[in-house]
Amino acid sequence: MKAVVQRRYGSAVFGDLDVPVPGKGEVLLEVRAAGVDMGVWHLLTGKPYLLRFLGFGFRGPKSPVPGRDVAGVVTEIGPGVTGFEIGDEVFGTCEGSFAEHAVAPVSRLARKPEGISFTEAAALPISGGTALEGLRGVQPGQRVLVLGAGGGVGSYGVQIAKALGAHVTAVCSTRKVELARSLGADEVFDYTVADFTGTYDLILDCGGARPLSRLRRATNEGGRIVLVGAETGGSITGGFHKSIGALFLNPFSSRKFVPLMAKELGVVFDELRVMVEAGTLKAPVGKVFPLSEALDAVDHVYSRRSVGKTVVAI
Ligand SMILES: NC(=O)c1ccc[n+]([C@@H]2O[C@H](COP(=O)([O-])OP(=O)(O)OC[C@H]3O[C@@H](n4cnc5c(N)ncnc54)[C@H](OP(=O)(O)O)[C@@H]3O)[C@@H](O)[C@H]2O)c1
């Protein structure tokens, strides 16, 4: 099969590999589309280095194929799998979706939403699931601030916070303002013109550039600052530097920092399916690349040129 092949951190090529075999609790998918997010860049480069100590592979990546968001069709069932059949259209996460075929654990899959394309479905799992987990507990009428609102997680964050009945303020750069508005934000700050003002019950920090002190000042008494990720912390700790700082600040404040590590579960993706089918969530697909240009797709995201979600179609 054709695939992006990655044996070491920092080097990947478009080439050929054997079709993988599903193990216990897994299915083989004919991949139709693979979503791209910053996590793919982290696993391609092995940076920040802290990742290597967190079980993602010390000397090189555990999976020879990058790509994690996936949408496709089940073509083979592994031992012990129930609830899925050959021919099912599914979406979720796996290790190695930048390929014509990929093996996925069924615990990380859900049925593809009716009425959307595989390309849209592949744009949902990691970013949409992360936003959903980060916004748990938001009540109608609360004020939610989404930093990085024109990116992957943020674009779902705006929609999900709106669906929960919150008043949503989005923060992004100029090129992403229209997208943030179209997703339902009540207010949009283009931070290249003026930074956001006001205070909030929950801040979903997907942009990462603002210091913890700034975020805490912008949070109401008893509110939460959900730390989704940042690309500002350097090559050793990366975005984790904010979570580490939060550990020291939390005991001294009623405004809590909540470092988030999305669980990537099929049950969470099924919640996204329900929202998509109900019309309260859409996958804001930006640019679509062919498999042979999957590495360009990663660069597109890494260099912050993407507006909404970038997807590789196979
Ligand atoms: N915790 C988890 O489980 C989890 C899950 C998924 C992703 N993440 C992490 O969360 C972060 C957001 O993910 P994403 O997929 O939404 O990324 P994304 O699509 O690149 O969006 C991030 C947005 O943040 C803004 N931004 C502001 N300052 C930035 C900077 N210095 N570098 C890069 N972007 C900056 C960018 O918008 P403007 O250009 O408009 O400023 C960008 O659109 C990433 O760090 C990612 O690794 C964490």
Tab-separated table of C-alpha atoms and ligand atoms in Angstrom:
chain	number	residue	atom	x	y	z
A	1	MET	CA	0.000	0.000	0.000
A	2	LYS	CA	1.016	3.632	-0.439
A	3	ALA	CA	1.848	5.372	2.825
A	4	VAL	CA	3.934	8.062	4.436
A	5	VAL	CA	6.748	6.111	6.073
A	6	GLN	CA	8.535	7.421	9.146
A	7	ARG	CA	11.263	5.300	10.770
A	8	ARG	CA	13.020	8.053	12.700
A	9	TYR	CA	11.985	11.395	14.113
A	10	GLY	CA	12.579	14.175	11.622
A	11	SER	CA	12.540	12.046	8.474
A	12	ALA	CA	9.513	10.770	6.592
A	13	VAL	CA	8.965	9.867	2.926
A	14	PHE	CA	6.050	8.868	0.706
A	15	GLY	CA	6.547	5.195	-0.161
A	16	ASP	CA	5.267	1.621	0.080
A	17	LEU	CA	4.506	-0.599	3.080
A	18	ASP	CA	2.756	-3.910	3.714
A	19	VAL	CA	-0.908	-3.679	4.634
A	20	PRO	CA	-1.116	-4.047	8.459
A	21	VAL	CA	-2.991	-6.919	10.117
A	22	PRO	CA	-5.622	-6.177	12.772
A	23	GLY	CA	-4.924	-7.632	16.216
A	24	LYS	CA	-7.265	-8.329	19.106
A	25	GLY	CA	-9.917	-5.633	19.422
A	26	GLU	CA	-8.866	-3.983	16.165
A	27	VAL	CA	-10.215	-3.601	12.631
A	28	LEU	CA	-8.506	-2.933	9.321
A	29	LEU	CA	-9.725	0.204	7.582
A	30	GLU	CA	-9.579	1.296	3.990
A	31	VAL	CA	-8.623	4.864	4.792
A	32	ARG	CA	-10.633	7.477	2.882
A	33	ALA	CA	-9.369	10.559	4.698
A	34	ALA	CA	-6.974	11.532	7.489
A	35	GLY	CA	-7.210	14.698	9.561
A	36	VAL	CA	-4.090	16.749	10.260
A	37	ASP	CA	-3.353	18.541	13.494
A	38	MET	CA	-0.370	19.849	15.427
A	39	GLY	CA	-0.009	16.490	17.172
A	40	VAL	CA	1.084	14.924	13.862
A	41	TRP	CA	3.883	17.472	13.586
A	42	HIS	CA	4.967	16.686	17.172
A	43	LEU	CA	5.134	12.946	16.412
A	44	LEU	CA	6.976	13.541	13.124
A	45	THR	CA	9.672	15.622	14.774
A	46	GLY	CA	9.753	14.065	18.258
A	47	LYS	CA	9.396	17.557	19.716
A	48	PRO	CA	8.957	18.699	22.372
A	49	TYR	CA	11.443	16.162	23.744
A	50	LEU	CA	9.260	15.625	26.807
A	51	LEU	CA	6.917	13.649	24.502
A	52	ARG	CA	9.571	10.928	24.178
A	53	PHE	CA	9.408	10.327	27.920
A	54	LEU	CA	5.621	10.125	27.856
A	55	GLY	CA	5.420	6.841	25.942
A	56	PHE	CA	5.376	8.079	22.330
A	57	GLY	CA	8.727	6.465	21.474
A	58	PHE	CA	12.148	7.431	22.775
A	59	ARG	CA	14.473	7.052	19.766
A	60	GLY	CA	11.816	7.040	17.076
A	61	PRO	CA	8.061	6.992	16.669
A	62	LYS	CA	6.246	3.808	17.717
A	63	SER	CA	4.233	3.776	14.510
A	64	PRO	CA	6.051	3.642	11.132
A	65	VAL	CA	3.216	5.700	9.634
A	66	PRO	CA	2.201	9.149	10.927
A	67	GLY	CA	-1.369	10.436	11.041
A	68	ARG	CA	-3.951	9.747	13.730
A	69	ASP	CA	-7.373	11.163	12.754
A	70	VAL	CA	-9.042	8.714	10.389
A	71	ALA	CA	-12.260	8.117	8.460
A	72	GLY	CA	-12.759	5.028	6.349
A	73	VAL	CA	-14.461	1.714	5.722
A	74	VAL	CA	-13.970	-1.491	7.765
A	75	THR	CA	-12.461	-4.196	5.516
A	76	GLU	CA	-11.314	-6.817	8.045
A	77	ILE	CA	-12.268	-7.652	11.622
A	78	GLY	CA	-9.697	-8.699	14.226
A	79	PRO	CA	-10.259	-11.282	16.986
A	80	GLY	CA	-12.702	-10.371	19.747
A	81	VAL	CA	-14.318	-7.450	17.920
A	82	THR	CA	-18.047	-6.937	18.403
A	83	GLY	CA	-20.283	-4.131	17.237
A	84	PHE	CA	-18.492	-3.498	13.928
A	85	GLU	CA	-18.882	-5.281	10.575
A	86	ILE	CA	-17.095	-5.307	7.259
A	87	GLY	CA	-18.407	-2.399	5.188
A	88	ASP	CA	-19.131	-0.113	8.163
A	89	GLU	CA	-18.225	3.539	7.590
A	90	VAL	CA	-16.396	4.820	10.668
A	91	PHE	CA	-14.262	7.654	12.016
A	92	GLY	CA	-11.955	8.012	15.005
A	93	THR	CA	-8.244	7.743	15.737
A	94	CYS	CA	-5.519	5.181	15.052
A	95	GLU	CA	-1.746	5.091	14.679
A	96	GLY	CA	-0.887	5.525	11.000
A	97	SER	CA	-3.733	7.097	9.018
A	98	PHE	CA	-1.460	8.624	6.334
A	99	ALA	CA	-1.804	5.387	4.348
A	100	GLU	CA	-4.240	3.540	2.128
A	101	HIS	CA	-4.970	1.091	4.972
A	102	ALA	CA	-4.700	1.401	8.742
A	103	VAL	CA	-5.455	-0.708	11.781
A	104	ALA	CA	-7.601	0.939	14.456
A	105	PRO	CA	-8.726	-0.213	17.915
A	106	VAL	CA	-12.525	-0.286	17.955
A	107	SER	CA	-12.466	1.531	21.309
A	108	ARG	CA	-11.349	4.600	19.356
A	109	LEU	CA	-13.933	4.387	16.568
A	110	ALA	CA	-17.516	5.511	16.077
A	111	ARG	CA	-19.973	5.274	13.210
A	112	LYS	CA	-19.419	8.028	10.637
A	113	PRO	CA	-22.115	10.717	10.893
A	114	GLU	CA	-24.828	10.473	8.233
A	115	GLY	CA	-24.815	13.178	5.597
A	116	ILE	CA	-21.168	14.238	5.697
A	117	SER	CA	-18.181	13.198	3.592
A	118	PHE	CA	-15.233	11.095	4.757
A	119	THR	CA	-13.137	14.260	4.451
A	120	GLU	CA	-15.377	16.066	6.930
A	121	ALA	CA	-15.533	13.039	9.237
A	122	ALA	CA	-11.721	12.829	9.349
A	123	ALA	CA	-11.608	16.462	10.483
A	124	LEU	CA	-13.652	15.712	13.586
A	125	PRO	CA	-12.079	13.260	16.062
A	126	ILE	CA	-9.035	14.780	17.785
A	127	SER	CA	-9.934	18.457	17.499
A	128	GLY	CA	-13.674	18.011	18.061
A	129	GLY	CA	-13.215	15.492	20.872
A	130	THR	CA	-10.680	17.739	22.612
A	131	ALA	CA	-13.015	20.733	22.451
A	132	LEU	CA	-15.903	18.635	23.763
A	133	GLU	CA	-13.864	17.338	26.707
A	134	GLY	CA	-12.520	20.798	27.488
A	135	LEU	CA	-15.976	22.344	27.610
A	136	ARG	CA	-17.665	19.749	29.828
A	137	GLY	CA	-19.812	21.400	32.492
A	138	VAL	CA	-20.380	24.706	30.695
A	139	GLN	CA	-23.800	26.077	31.654
A	140	PRO	CA	-26.214	28.153	29.548
A	141	GLY	CA	-25.479	31.847	29.880
A	142	GLN	CA	-21.872	31.408	30.984
A	143	ARG	CA	-19.199	33.431	29.230
A	144	VAL	CA	-16.671	31.344	27.308
A	145	LEU	CA	-13.490	32.677	25.679
A	146	VAL	CA	-11.865	30.595	22.924
A	147	LEU	CA	-8.225	31.467	22.185
A	148	GLY	CA	-7.054	30.135	18.802
A	149	ALA	CA	-10.660	30.095	17.600
A	150	GLY	CA	-9.772	29.726	13.911
A	151	GLY	CA	-7.669	26.602	14.458
A	152	GLY	CA	-8.628	22.949	14.797
A	153	VAL	CA	-9.700	22.662	18.436
A	154	GLY	CA	-10.826	26.279	18.662
A	155	SER	CA	-13.184	26.103	15.684
A	156	TYR	CA	-15.029	23.222	17.357
A	157	GLY	CA	-14.757	24.970	20.718
A	158	VAL	CA	-16.732	27.950	19.415
A	159	GLN	CA	-19.500	25.710	18.060
A	160	ILE	CA	-19.747	23.408	21.082
A	161	ALA	CA	-19.759	26.266	23.597
A	162	LYS	CA	-22.533	27.892	21.539
A	163	ALA	CA	-24.493	24.618	21.471
A	164	LEU	CA	-24.211	24.473	25.275
A	165	GLY	CA	-25.867	27.891	25.458
A	166	ALA	CA	-22.800	29.942	26.373
A	167	HIS	CA	-21.998	33.472	25.275
A	168	VAL	CA	-18.913	32.862	23.138
A	169	THR	CA	-16.019	35.227	22.519
A	170	ALA	CA	-13.480	34.128	19.923
A	171	VAL	CA	-9.884	35.337	19.603
A	172	CYS	CA	-7.867	34.792	16.414
A	173	SER	CA	-5.779	36.519	13.765
A	174	THR	CA	-7.298	38.489	10.872
A	175	ARG	CA	-7.565	35.653	8.304
A	176	LYS	CA	-9.636	33.550	10.699
A	177	VAL	CA	-12.123	36.198	11.865
A	178	GLU	CA	-14.759	35.329	9.248
A	179	LEU	CA	-14.576	31.626	10.103
A	180	ALA	CA	-14.975	32.326	13.842
A	181	ARG	CA	-18.032	34.502	13.082
A	182	SER	CA	-19.547	31.920	10.751
A	183	LEU	CA	-19.218	29.256	13.463
A	184	GLY	CA	-21.456	31.311	15.744
A	185	ALA	CA	-19.143	33.378	17.962
A	186	ASP	CA	-21.067	36.246	19.597
A	187	GLU	CA	-17.975	38.419	19.636
A	188	VAL	CA	-14.656	38.130	17.802
A	189	PHE	CA	-11.370	39.809	18.702
A	190	ASP	CA	-8.737	40.058	15.984
A	191	TYR	CA	-5.727	40.111	18.306
A	192	THR	CA	-3.514	41.631	15.599
A	193	VAL	CA	-5.617	44.786	16.005
A	194	ALA	CA	-6.467	44.677	19.724
A	195	ASP	CA	-6.288	41.920	22.315
A	196	PHE	CA	-9.421	40.645	24.030
A	197	THR	CA	-11.016	42.388	26.973
A	198	GLY	CA	-13.504	41.277	29.636
A	199	THR	CA	-13.708	38.362	32.050
A	200	TYR	CA	-14.975	34.815	31.490
A	201	ASP	CA	-16.276	31.736	33.293
A	202	LEU	CA	-14.219	29.415	31.111
A	203	ILE	CA	-11.228	30.068	28.866
A	204	LEU	CA	-10.368	27.404	26.289
A	205	ASP	CA	-6.706	28.125	25.579
A	206	CYS	CA	-5.806	26.571	22.220
A	207	GLY	CA	-3.523	29.419	21.123
A	208	GLY	CA	-1.127	29.307	23.987
A	209	ALA	CA	0.673	32.597	23.505
A	210	ARG	CA	-0.672	34.398	26.576
A	211	PRO	CA	0.948	33.988	30.028
A	212	LEU	CA	-0.936	32.240	32.830
A	213	SER	CA	-1.156	35.528	34.769
A	214	ARG	CA	-3.024	37.180	31.866
A	215	LEU	CA	-5.427	34.231	31.632
A	216	ARG	CA	-6.091	34.218	35.363
A	217	ARG	CA	-6.877	37.948	35.404
A	218	ALA	CA	-9.440	37.352	32.636
A	219	THR	CA	-11.250	34.610	34.578
A	220	ASN	CA	-14.226	35.140	36.878
A	221	GLU	CA	-14.118	33.987	40.503
A	222	GLY	CA	-14.589	30.181	40.533
A	223	GLY	CA	-13.919	29.955	36.782
A	224	ARG	CA	-11.690	27.576	34.811
A	225	ILE	CA	-8.863	28.003	32.326
A	226	VAL	CA	-8.612	24.845	30.225
A	227	LEU	CA	-5.060	24.471	28.900
A	228	VAL	CA	-5.452	22.651	25.584
A	229	GLY	CA	-2.052	23.291	24.074
A	230	ALA	CA	0.611	25.754	23.083
A	231	GLU	CA	3.455	25.910	20.600
A	232	THR	CA	5.339	28.539	22.532
A	233	GLY	CA	7.265	26.605	25.165
A	234	GLY	CA	10.445	25.648	23.278
A	235	SER	CA	11.715	22.233	22.202
A	236	ILE	CA	12.095	20.603	25.636
A	237	THR	CA	8.729	21.015	27.358
A	238	GLY	CA	6.732	22.661	24.542
A	239	GLY	CA	3.163	23.460	25.534
A	240	PHE	CA	3.572	21.436	28.741
A	241	HIS	CA	5.368	24.400	30.361
A	242	LYS	CA	1.993	25.997	31.037
A	243	SER	CA	0.606	22.870	32.668
A	244	ILE	CA	3.685	22.651	34.871
A	245	GLY	CA	3.287	26.302	35.891
A	246	ALA	CA	-0.403	25.718	36.589
A	247	LEU	CA	0.446	23.056	39.180
A	248	PHE	CA	2.163	25.719	41.266
A	249	LEU	CA	-0.518	28.395	40.826
A	250	ASN	CA	-3.669	26.321	41.384
A	251	PRO	CA	-3.413	25.979	45.191
A	252	PHE	CA	-3.408	29.762	45.588
A	253	SER	CA	-6.423	30.719	43.501
A	254	SER	CA	-10.155	30.050	43.151
A	255	ARG	CA	-9.627	30.317	39.391
A	256	LYS	CA	-8.412	26.877	38.366
A	257	PHE	CA	-6.124	25.902	35.507
A	258	VAL	CA	-7.160	22.566	34.016
A	259	PRO	CA	-4.456	20.899	31.877
A	260	LEU	CA	-6.273	18.782	29.291
A	261	MET	CA	-5.180	15.492	27.734
A	262	ALA	CA	-7.972	14.340	25.413
A	263	LYS	CA	-8.903	10.676	25.842
A	264	GLU	CA	-9.753	9.889	22.208
A	265	LEU	CA	-12.549	7.446	22.904
A	266	GLY	CA	-15.173	6.105	20.520
A	267	VAL	CA	-17.895	7.142	22.974
A	268	VAL	CA	-16.692	10.753	22.773
A	269	PHE	CA	-16.600	10.594	18.958
A	270	ASP	CA	-20.138	9.211	19.065
A	271	GLU	CA	-21.218	12.362	20.921
A	272	LEU	CA	-19.725	14.363	18.035
A	273	ARG	CA	-21.673	12.184	15.570
A	274	VAL	CA	-24.930	12.972	17.377
A	275	MET	CA	-24.184	16.720	17.281
A	276	VAL	CA	-23.285	16.619	13.577
A	277	GLU	CA	-26.439	14.685	12.706
A	278	ALA	CA	-28.516	17.143	14.792
A	279	GLY	CA	-26.991	20.039	12.841
A	280	THR	CA	-25.329	21.692	15.854
A	281	LEU	CA	-21.757	20.886	14.774
A	282	LYS	CA	-20.030	21.045	11.427
A	283	ALA	CA	-16.526	20.136	10.388
A	284	PRO	CA	-14.902	23.346	9.138
A	285	VAL	CA	-12.648	21.779	6.498
A	286	GLY	CA	-10.089	24.199	5.068
A	287	LYS	CA	-7.505	22.837	2.642
A	288	VAL	CA	-7.494	19.228	1.393
A	289	PHE	CA	-4.262	17.523	0.232
A	290	PRO	CA	-3.695	14.197	-1.601
A	291	LEU	CA	-1.858	11.419	0.287
A	292	SER	CA	1.334	12.004	-1.719
A	293	GLU	CA	1.407	15.554	-0.287
A	294	ALA	CA	0.546	14.639	3.303
A	295	LEU	CA	3.814	16.118	4.606
A	296	ASP	CA	2.936	19.434	2.926
A	297	ALA	CA	-0.396	19.247	4.756
A	298	VAL	CA	1.449	18.952	8.086
A	299	ASP	CA	3.640	21.920	7.142
A	300	HIS	CA	0.493	23.873	6.243
A	301	VAL	CA	-0.790	23.373	9.808
A	302	TYR	CA	2.589	23.888	11.489
A	303	SER	CA	3.185	27.180	9.682
A	304	ARG	CA	-0.240	28.448	10.824
A	305	ARG	CA	-1.533	28.869	7.271
A	306	SER	CA	-4.508	26.590	7.928
A	307	VAL	CA	-7.922	28.106	8.532
A	308	GLY	CA	-10.188	25.503	10.124
A	309	LYS	CA	-9.147	21.877	9.592
A	310	THR	CA	-6.624	20.529	7.110
A	311	VAL	CA	-7.339	17.060	5.745
A	312	VAL	CA	-5.531	14.454	3.622
A	313	ALA	CA	-7.942	12.696	1.225
A	314	ILE	CA	-6.989	9.206	0.052
B	1	LIG	N1	-4.570	18.580	25.107
B	1	LIG	C1	-4.861	17.808	24.094
B	1	LIG	O1	-5.305	16.668	24.252
B	1	LIG	C2	-4.677	18.381	22.710
B	1	LIG	C3	-5.436	17.888	21.642
B	1	LIG	C4	-5.288	18.491	20.394
B	1	LIG	C5	-4.374	19.529	20.232
B	1	LIG	N2	-3.624	19.935	21.285
B	1	LIG	C6	-2.687	21.066	21.169
B	1	LIG	O2	-3.483	22.245	21.263
B	1	LIG	C7	-2.974	23.276	20.445
B	1	LIG	C8	-4.049	23.711	19.470
B	1	LIG	O3	-4.324	22.627	18.596
B	1	LIG	P1	-5.028	22.897	17.214
B	1	LIG	O4	-5.123	21.581	16.537
B	1	LIG	O5	-6.243	23.695	17.422
B	1	LIG	O6	-3.935	23.785	16.494
B	1	LIG	P2	-4.129	24.786	15.264
B	1	LIG	O7	-5.147	24.266	14.324
B	1	LIG	O8	-2.771	25.119	14.789
B	1	LIG	O9	-4.787	26.063	15.966
B	1	LIG	C9	-4.104	26.795	16.959
B	1	LIG	C10	-4.409	28.249	16.757
B	1	LIG	O10	-3.738	28.966	17.761
B	1	LIG	C11	-3.319	30.209	17.236
B	1	LIG	N3	-1.976	30.567	17.735
B	1	LIG	C12	-1.704	31.645	18.478
B	1	LIG	N4	-0.433	31.719	18.795
B	1	LIG	C13	0.155	30.656	18.252
B	1	LIG	C14	1.501	30.199	18.214
B	1	LIG	N5	2.503	30.849	18.815
B	1	LIG	N6	1.768	29.073	17.522
B	1	LIG	C15	0.774	28.411	16.892
B	1	LIG	N7	-0.534	28.812	16.881
B	1	LIG	C16	-0.824	29.926	17.568
B	1	LIG	C17	-3.349	30.082	15.721
B	1	LIG	O11	-4.296	31.007	15.272
B	1	LIG	P3	-3.893	32.454	14.777
B	1	LIG	O12	-2.976	32.249	13.600
B	1	LIG	O13	-5.215	33.022	14.446
B	1	LIG	O14	-3.200	33.088	15.932
B	1	LIG	C18	-3.892	28.714	15.422
B	1	LIG	O15	-4.982	28.767	14.514
B	1	LIG	C19	-1.725	22.688	19.798
B	1	LIG	O16	-0.617	23.066	20.563
B	1	LIG	C20	-1.938	21.186	19.863
B	1	LIG	O17	-0.719	20.478	19.882
B	1	LIG	C21	-3.769	19.396	22.520
